[in-house]
Short mmCIF file of C-alpha atoms in Angstrom, two decimals:
data_model
loop_
_atom_site.label_atom_id
_atom_site.label_comp_id
_atom_site.label_asym_id
_atom_site.label_seq_id
_atom_site.Cartn_x
_atom_site.Cartn_y
_atom_site.Cartn_z
CA MET J 51 15.31 66.12 -10.68
CA PHE J 52 12.39 63.73 -10.23
CA CYS J 53 11.76 61.22 -12.99
CA LYS J 54 8.48 59.32 -12.98
CA LYS J 55 9.29 55.60 -13.13
CA LEU J 56 5.83 54.20 -12.55
CA GLN J 57 2.90 54.16 -14.91
CA GLY J 58 -0.74 54.30 -13.86
CA GLY J 59 -3.52 52.11 -15.16
CA VAL J 60 -4.67 48.52 -15.29
CA ASP J 61 -3.09 45.95 -17.60
CA VAL J 62 -5.19 42.84 -16.79
CA PHE J 63 -8.52 42.32 -15.01
CA TYR J 64 -10.04 38.91 -14.20
CA LEU J 65 -12.87 37.64 -12.05
CA LYS J 66 -13.18 34.25 -10.39
CA ILE J 67 -16.18 32.91 -8.50
CA PHE J 68 -15.43 33.09 -4.77
CA GLN J 69 -14.55 29.83 -3.02
CA GLU J 70 -14.09 29.77 0.74
CA VAL J 71 -10.71 28.70 2.10
CA GLU J 72 -9.17 28.53 5.55
CA ARG J 73 -8.15 32.01 6.66
CA ALA J 74 -4.84 30.67 7.99
CA LEU J 75 -3.82 29.74 4.44
CA ILE J 76 -4.38 33.29 3.24
CA ILE J 77 -2.82 35.25 6.11
CA ASN J 78 0.73 34.02 5.56
CA ASP J 79 0.83 35.18 1.90
CA GLY J 80 1.61 31.65 0.72
CA TYR J 81 -1.82 30.80 -0.64
CA VAL J 82 -2.14 29.46 -4.19
CA PHE J 83 -5.54 30.17 -5.69
CA PRO J 84 -7.55 27.11 -6.76
CA GLU J 85 -7.95 26.13 -10.39
CA GLN J 86 -11.28 27.23 -11.73
CA GLU J 87 -12.79 29.06 -14.65
CA ILE J 88 -11.79 32.68 -15.01
CA ILE J 89 -13.90 35.46 -16.44
CA THR J 90 -12.18 37.91 -18.75
CA PHE J 91 -13.55 40.90 -20.57
CA ASP J 92 -12.93 41.87 -24.18
CA TYR J 93 -13.65 45.49 -23.40
CA LEU J 94 -14.34 47.53 -20.28
CA GLU J 95 -14.18 51.19 -19.36
CA ASN J 96 -13.43 53.28 -16.29
CA LEU J 97 -12.07 50.55 -14.01
CA THR J 98 -11.70 52.10 -10.57
CA ILE J 99 -10.61 50.54 -7.29
CA THR J 100 -11.14 51.90 -3.80
CA SER J 101 -10.31 50.41 -0.42
CA ALA J 102 -11.36 52.55 2.54
CA PHE J 103 -10.66 51.62 6.18
CA GLU J 104 -13.71 51.83 8.44
CA ASN J 105 -14.51 50.18 11.79
CA GLY J 106 -11.62 47.71 11.61
CA TYR J 107 -12.25 46.56 8.03
CA TYR J 108 -11.51 47.71 4.51
CA ASN J 109 -14.53 48.41 2.34
CA GLN J 110 -13.37 47.37 -1.11
CA THR J 111 -15.01 48.44 -4.35
CA VAL J 112 -14.01 47.49 -7.87
CA SER J 113 -16.21 49.18 -10.45
CA PHE J 114 -16.22 49.28 -14.23
CA LYS J 115 -18.44 49.76 -17.26
CA ILE J 116 -19.04 47.31 -20.07
CA PRO J 117 -21.15 47.99 -23.15
CA ASP J 118 -22.89 44.63 -23.39
CA LEU J 119 -23.64 41.64 -21.15
CA ASP J 120 -24.76 38.19 -22.17
CA ASN J 121 -28.13 37.60 -20.48
CA ASP J 122 -26.97 34.40 -18.71
CA PHE J 123 -23.87 36.13 -17.40
CA TYR J 124 -26.00 39.07 -16.24
CA ILE J 125 -27.99 36.67 -14.05
CA ASP J 126 -24.89 34.74 -12.88
CA LEU J 127 -23.09 37.95 -11.98
CA GLN J 128 -25.84 38.89 -9.55
CA ASN J 129 -26.11 35.41 -8.02
CA ASN J 130 -22.44 34.76 -7.17
CA GLU J 131 -19.65 36.29 -5.14
CA TYR J 132 -16.29 36.97 -6.76
CA ARG J 133 -12.61 37.60 -6.30
CA ALA J 134 -11.17 40.32 -8.52
CA PHE J 135 -7.62 39.95 -9.90
CA VAL J 136 -5.97 43.14 -11.11
CA LYS J 137 -2.54 43.53 -12.69
CA ASP J 138 -1.39 47.13 -12.97
CA GLU J 139 0.85 48.61 -15.64
CA ASN J 140 3.86 48.05 -13.31
CA ASP J 141 3.32 44.24 -13.30
CA LYS J 142 1.98 44.21 -9.73
CA TRP J 143 -0.92 41.86 -8.97
CA MET J 144 -3.62 42.72 -6.43
CA VAL J 145 -6.51 40.50 -5.41
CA PHE J 146 -9.71 41.82 -3.87
CA GLY J 147 -12.37 39.82 -2.05
CA VAL J 148 -9.87 37.19 -0.90
CA GLN J 149 -11.39 36.22 2.45
CA ASN J 150 -15.06 37.14 2.05
CA GLY J 151 -15.70 37.58 -1.66
CA MET J 152 -17.33 40.51 -3.40
CA GLU J 153 -20.98 40.98 -4.34
CA ALA J 154 -21.94 42.49 -7.68
CA SER J 155 -24.49 45.17 -8.37
CA ILE J 156 -25.41 46.18 -11.89
CA ASN J 157 -26.99 49.40 -13.14
CA ASN J 158 -28.01 49.94 -16.73
CA GLU J 159 -27.06 53.24 -18.32
CA ILE J 160 -28.57 54.73 -21.45
CA GLY J 161 -27.16 57.99 -22.68
CA THR J 162 -29.11 60.82 -24.26
CA ASN J 163 -26.53 61.74 -26.91
CA LYS J 164 -24.97 59.51 -29.56
CA SER J 165 -21.58 59.86 -27.91
CA ASP J 166 -22.87 58.89 -24.42
CA PHE J 167 -22.13 55.50 -22.89
CA ASN J 168 -24.81 52.82 -23.29
CA GLY J 169 -24.24 49.69 -21.25
CA HIS J 170 -23.84 48.45 -17.71
CA ASN J 171 -22.15 49.88 -14.64
CA ILE J 172 -20.89 47.04 -12.47
CA ALA J 173 -19.71 47.50 -8.89
CA LEU J 174 -18.16 44.67 -6.88
CA THR J 175 -18.16 45.41 -3.15
CA GLY J 176 -16.76 43.56 -0.16
CA ARG J 177 -15.36 43.90 3.37
CA GLU J 178 -11.91 42.54 4.15
CA GLN J 179 -9.31 42.67 6.91
CA ARG J 180 -6.69 43.85 4.42
CA ALA J 181 -6.81 46.68 1.90
CA PHE J 182 -5.90 44.19 -0.83
CA TYR J 183 -3.85 41.06 -1.22
CA LYS J 184 -0.54 41.51 -3.05
CA THR J 185 0.56 38.45 -4.93
CA VAL J 186 2.84 37.19 -7.66
CA GLU J 187 2.04 35.06 -10.69
CA GLU J 188 3.32 31.88 -8.99
CA GLN J 189 0.63 32.20 -6.31
CA LEU J 190 -2.08 32.62 -8.91
CA GLY J 191 -1.69 28.94 -9.67
CA SER J 192 -3.47 27.94 -12.82
CA LEU J 193 -5.17 31.30 -13.32
CA PHE J 194 -3.61 31.59 -16.76
CA LEU J 195 -4.09 27.93 -17.63
CA ALA J 196 -7.74 27.52 -16.69
CA SER J 197 -10.37 27.60 -19.39
CA SER J 198 -11.67 31.12 -19.62
CA SER J 199 -15.08 32.54 -20.21
CA ILE J 200 -14.81 35.72 -22.26
CA VAL J 201 -17.43 38.37 -21.80
CA SER J 202 -17.74 41.21 -24.31
#
């Protein structure tokens, strides 16, 4: 009899502004991410991740909805590239946008009914040589120690 041992879903989601590094440091899976400010979210909905192989590269998309964005962050989000850090419910870390970063696009959504979502749809997109970068907490360096910017 089959017993499901794995649980779906995302436990933790962070963003960091993309910083270029030598590709050789990343390829051997020994790279420790640099210390810098992290962006966390108090609340987000419908986090989805896709990584589709096409023409020798993986087209990565990390999308989610948040009900409210600070105006300064709204502008910053569109003017920077990011790396997305995702920890699933099975304690596995994945990093997207490692080599080339991910660009953000934002769409505003206003529902017609009181129960409809009102807020922002955010999609981070990038092209990478790998579907995603598996890592462990030790390689995340000071991700948990850096001062964080919390976005509602």
